[in-house]
């Protein structure tokens, strides 16, 4: 999305603070970002496609609201050939830049789980990568209580269960649960407290979503300040940490699926 986000991702990956990054291949910072990502050992960092269906009309401009896409997909009035072409194009752009398939696929603003989108995406993944499909990010929430529970539940209700069912039917691995959902409010200490709580509840196969940036945020980015706070907090984080279930460490999920530690079903 921006050079500041790219810089944060590359720095945190070098420090071993993140185990995956999700790429927006139709944004202006992608080309330079991809060149840097190619220098990172894929065994250390899962590099995936962040399916982007709400792009701004002008480069780095304001994104349109999500309601229009939601309405067209839920009423199934979206123009399917164009949507399918967009999904194929983004996968092509990833492959062309990285020289390999994505390790996983998720969606900007969780669009990968919307009706029609999920059907086309699962079919395209199954068609392209029959022997070793990338894993797909699931949105099942962790918490059944607390201030972030409603947002997490709404995200999952937008199609998470149906996406997981479609993927599992085609033998596509699915992550376990999604942590990291919050309202982007608070200060750095508040985010550090959230990180501690999320990590304490992690289990193998969970994804802890984060949104760091090292600076140079776009004026059109409504979460620019939160990104800076997250980056500061993540830089301070030391692994492994202790959680309720024992020691918490990072690992690319593609390796866990490959070793059979997580089943695709």
Coordinates of C-alpha atoms in Angstrom, one line a residue:
X1 CA 0.0 0.0 0.0
X2 CA 2.9 2.4 0.7
X3 CA 6.7 2.6 1.0
X4 CA 6.3 3.1 4.8
X5 CA 4.4 -0.2 5.1
X6 CA 7.0 -1.9 2.9
X7 CA 9.8 -0.7 5.1
X8 CA 8.1 -1.9 8.3
X9 CA 7.4 -5.3 6.8
X10 CA 11.0 -5.8 5.6
X11 CA 12.4 -4.6 8.9
X12 CA 10.1 -6.8 11.1
X13 CA 10.8 -9.8 8.8
X14 CA 14.5 -9.3 9.2
X15 CA 14.1 -9.2 13.0
X16 CA 12.0 -12.4 13.0
X17 CA 9.0 -10.5 14.4
X18 CA 6.6 -11.5 11.6
X19 CA 6.2 -14.8 9.8
X20 CA 4.0 -13.7 6.8
X21 CA 3.2 -10.7 4.7
X22 CA 0.3 -10.1 2.4
X23 CA 0.9 -8.2 -0.9
X24 CA -1.3 -5.7 -2.8
X25 CA -0.1 -6.2 -6.3
X26 CA -2.1 -3.4 -7.9
X27 CA -0.8 -0.6 -5.7
X28 CA 2.1 1.8 -6.5
X29 CA 4.6 0.4 -3.9
X30 CA 4.3 -3.2 -5.1
X31 CA 7.1 -3.3 -7.7
X32 CA 9.8 -2.1 -5.4
X33 CA 8.5 -4.0 -2.5
X34 CA 8.5 -7.3 -4.5
X35 CA 12.1 -6.8 -5.5
X36 CA 13.0 -6.6 -1.8
X37 CA 10.8 -9.5 -0.8
X38 CA 12.4 -11.8 -3.3
X39 CA 15.7 -11.5 -1.3
X40 CA 14.0 -13.0 1.7
X41 CA 14.2 -16.8 2.1
X42 CA 10.6 -18.1 1.5
X43 CA 11.1 -20.7 4.3
X44 CA 11.3 -17.8 6.8
X45 CA 8.4 -15.7 5.5
X46 CA 5.1 -16.7 3.9
X47 CA 4.5 -14.2 1.2
X48 CA 0.9 -14.1 0.0
X49 CA -1.6 -12.3 -2.1
X50 CA -3.8 -9.7 -0.4
X51 CA -6.8 -9.7 -2.8
X52 CA -7.6 -6.1 -3.4
X53 CA -11.1 -5.3 -4.9
X54 CA -11.7 -1.8 -3.5
X55 CA -8.8 0.1 -5.1
X56 CA -8.9 3.9 -5.3
X57 CA -9.7 5.5 -8.7
X58 CA -6.4 7.4 -8.7
X59 CA -3.0 6.1 -7.5
X60 CA -2.8 6.2 -3.7
X61 CA -6.2 8.0 -3.5
X62 CA -9.0 7.3 -1.2
X63 CA -10.6 3.9 -1.3
X64 CA -14.3 3.6 -2.1
X65 CA -16.6 2.4 0.6
X66 CA -17.2 -1.3 1.0
X67 CA -21.0 -1.2 0.8
X68 CA -21.1 -1.2 -3.0
X69 CA -19.1 -4.4 -3.4
X70 CA -21.0 -6.0 -0.5
X71 CA -24.3 -5.2 -2.1
X72 CA -23.2 -6.5 -5.6
X73 CA -21.8 -9.8 -4.2
X74 CA -24.6 -10.5 -1.7
X75 CA -27.2 -9.9 -4.4
X76 CA -25.1 -11.7 -6.9
X77 CA -25.4 -8.8 -9.4
X78 CA -21.6 -8.3 -9.6
X79 CA -20.3 -8.8 -13.1
X80 CA -18.7 -12.2 -12.7
X81 CA -16.4 -12.3 -15.8
X82 CA -14.7 -9.0 -14.7
X83 CA -14.4 -10.2 -11.1
X84 CA -12.8 -13.4 -12.2
X85 CA -10.4 -11.6 -14.6
X86 CA -9.4 -9.3 -11.7
X87 CA -8.6 -12.3 -9.5
X88 CA -6.6 -14.0 -12.2
X89 CA -4.8 -10.8 -13.0
X90 CA -3.7 -10.3 -9.3
X91 CA -2.4 -13.9 -9.1
X92 CA -0.6 -13.4 -12.4
X93 CA 1.0 -10.2 -11.1
X94 CA 2.1 -11.9 -7.9
X95 CA 3.6 -14.8 -9.8
X96 CA 5.3 -12.6 -12.4
X97 CA 7.0 -10.4 -9.7
X98 CA 7.9 -13.2 -7.2
X99 CA 8.6 -16.0 -9.6
X100 CA 6.5 -18.4 -7.6
X101 CA 2.9 -19.0 -6.3
X102 CA 1.7 -17.2 -3.2
X103 CA 2.1 -19.0 0.0
X104 CA -1.4 -18.0 1.0
X105 CA -4.3 -15.8 -0.1
X106 CA -6.4 -13.4 2.0
X107 CA -8.3 -10.2 1.2
X108 CA -8.0 -6.5 1.8
X109 CA -11.0 -5.6 4.0
X110 CA -11.6 -9.4 4.1
X111 CA -13.2 -9.4 0.6
X112 CA -11.8 -12.9 -0.1
X113 CA -14.7 -14.4 1.8
X114 CA -17.6 -12.5 0.2
X115 CA -20.2 -14.4 -1.9
X116 CA -19.1 -14.9 -5.5
X117 CA -15.6 -13.8 -4.7
X118 CA -15.0 -16.8 -2.6
X119 CA -16.4 -19.2 -5.2
X120 CA -14.2 -17.7 -8.0
X121 CA -11.2 -17.6 -5.8
X122 CA -11.4 -21.1 -4.5
X123 CA -11.9 -22.5 -8.0
X124 CA -9.0 -20.4 -9.4
X125 CA -6.7 -21.6 -6.6
X126 CA -7.7 -25.3 -7.2
X127 CA -7.2 -24.9 -10.9
X128 CA -3.8 -23.2 -10.7
X129 CA -2.2 -25.1 -7.8
X130 CA -3.7 -28.6 -7.7
X131 CA -0.7 -30.3 -6.2
X132 CA 0.3 -27.7 -3.5
X133 CA -2.4 -25.0 -3.0
X134 CA -1.7 -22.0 -0.9
X135 CA -3.4 -21.8 2.4
X136 CA -6.4 -19.4 2.8
X137 CA -6.9 -17.1 5.8
X138 CA -9.9 -18.0 7.9
X139 CA -11.7 -15.3 10.0
X140 CA -13.1 -17.3 12.9
X141 CA -12.8 -15.1 15.9
X142 CA -11.0 -16.1 19.1
X143 CA -12.8 -14.0 21.7
X144 CA -16.4 -14.4 22.8
X145 CA -16.1 -11.5 25.1
X146 CA -14.4 -8.1 25.3
X147 CA -14.7 -4.8 23.3
X148 CA -13.4 -6.2 20.0
X149 CA -15.8 -9.2 19.9
X150 CA -18.5 -7.6 17.8
X151 CA -16.2 -6.4 15.1
X152 CA -14.6 -9.8 14.9
X153 CA -17.9 -11.5 14.8
X154 CA -19.2 -9.2 12.0
X155 CA -16.1 -9.9 9.9
X156 CA -16.5 -13.6 10.2
X157 CA -20.3 -13.4 9.5
X158 CA -19.5 -11.8 6.1
X159 CA -18.7 -15.3 4.7
X160 CA -15.9 -16.9 6.7
X161 CA -17.6 -20.2 7.4
X162 CA -18.7 -20.6 3.8
X163 CA -15.2 -19.8 2.5
X164 CA -13.6 -22.4 4.8
X165 CA -16.1 -25.0 3.7
X166 CA -15.5 -24.4 0.0
X167 CA -11.7 -24.5 0.5
X168 CA -11.7 -27.7 2.5
X169 CA -13.9 -29.4 -0.1
X170 CA -11.2 -28.6 -2.7
X171 CA -8.4 -29.7 -0.4
X172 CA -7.1 -26.1 0.2
X173 CA -5.6 -25.6 3.7
X174 CA -7.3 -23.1 6.0
X175 CA -5.7 -21.3 8.9
X176 CA -7.4 -21.9 12.3
X177 CA -8.5 -18.5 13.9
X178 CA -7.9 -14.8 13.4
X179 CA -6.5 -12.5 16.1
X180 CA -5.6 -8.9 15.9
X181 CA -9.0 -7.4 15.2
X182 CA -9.6 -4.1 17.0
X183 CA -10.9 -0.6 16.3
X184 CA -7.4 1.0 15.7
X185 CA -7.8 3.3 18.8
X186 CA -5.5 3.8 21.7
X187 CA -1.8 4.5 22.2
X188 CA 1.3 2.3 21.8
X189 CA 1.0 0.9 25.4
X190 CA -2.6 0.0 24.7
X191 CA -1.6 -1.9 21.6
X192 CA 1.1 -3.7 23.5
X193 CA -1.5 -4.8 26.0
X194 CA -3.6 -6.1 23.2
X195 CA -0.7 -8.0 21.7
X196 CA 0.0 -9.6 25.0
X197 CA -3.6 -10.8 25.3
X198 CA -3.7 -12.1 21.7
X199 CA -0.4 -14.0 22.1
X200 CA -1.5 -15.5 25.4
X201 CA -4.5 -17.1 23.6
X202 CA -2.7 -18.2 20.4
X203 CA -2.8 -21.8 19.3
X204 CA -1.0 -23.6 16.4
X205 CA -2.5 -22.5 13.1
X206 CA -3.8 -19.1 14.3
X207 CA -3.1 -15.9 12.4
X208 CA -2.4 -12.7 14.4
X209 CA -3.1 -9.9 11.9
X210 CA -1.1 -6.6 12.2
X211 CA -0.8 -3.4 10.1
X212 CA 2.6 -1.8 10.8
X213 CA 4.2 1.1 9.0
X214 CA 7.6 2.8 9.4
X215 CA 6.3 6.1 8.2
X216 CA 5.5 8.0 5.0
X217 CA 1.9 7.0 5.2
X218 CA -0.6 8.1 2.6
X219 CA -2.9 11.0 3.4
X220 CA -5.8 8.8 2.3
X221 CA -4.9 6.1 4.8
X222 CA -7.4 6.3 7.8
X223 CA -5.2 4.1 9.9
X224 CA -1.8 5.8 9.5
X225 CA -1.4 6.7 13.1
X226 CA -2.3 3.2 14.3
X227 CA 0.2 1.7 11.9
X228 CA 3.0 3.7 13.4
X229 CA 2.0 2.6 16.9
X230 CA 1.8 -1.0 15.8
X231 CA 5.3 -0.8 14.3
X232 CA 6.7 0.6 17.5
X233 CA 5.1 -2.1 19.6
X234 CA 6.1 -5.0 17.3
X235 CA 9.7 -3.7 17.3
X236 CA 9.7 -4.0 21.1
X237 CA 8.2 -7.5 21.1
X238 CA 10.6 -10.4 21.9
X239 CA 10.0 -14.0 20.9
X240 CA 9.4 -16.5 22.2
X241 CA 6.9 -15.2 24.7
X242 CA 4.8 -17.1 27.3
X243 CA 1.1 -17.7 26.7
X244 CA -1.6 -19.5 28.6
X245 CA -0.8 -22.7 26.6
X246 CA 3.0 -22.4 27.0
X247 CA 5.7 -20.9 24.9
X248 CA 4.5 -18.9 21.8
X249 CA 6.8 -18.7 18.8
X250 CA 6.4 -17.7 15.2
X251 CA 6.4 -20.0 12.2
X252 CA 5.2 -19.7 8.6
X253 CA 1.9 -21.7 8.3
X254 CA 2.9 -23.1 5.0
X255 CA 5.6 -25.1 6.8
X256 CA 3.1 -26.4 9.4
X257 CA 0.7 -27.6 6.7
X258 CA 3.6 -29.1 4.8
X259 CA 4.8 -31.1 7.8
X260 CA 1.3 -32.3 8.5
X261 CA 1.0 -30.4 11.8
X262 CA -2.2 -28.8 10.4
X263 CA -4.7 -30.7 8.4
X264 CA -6.5 -29.1 5.4
X265 CA -9.8 -30.3 6.7

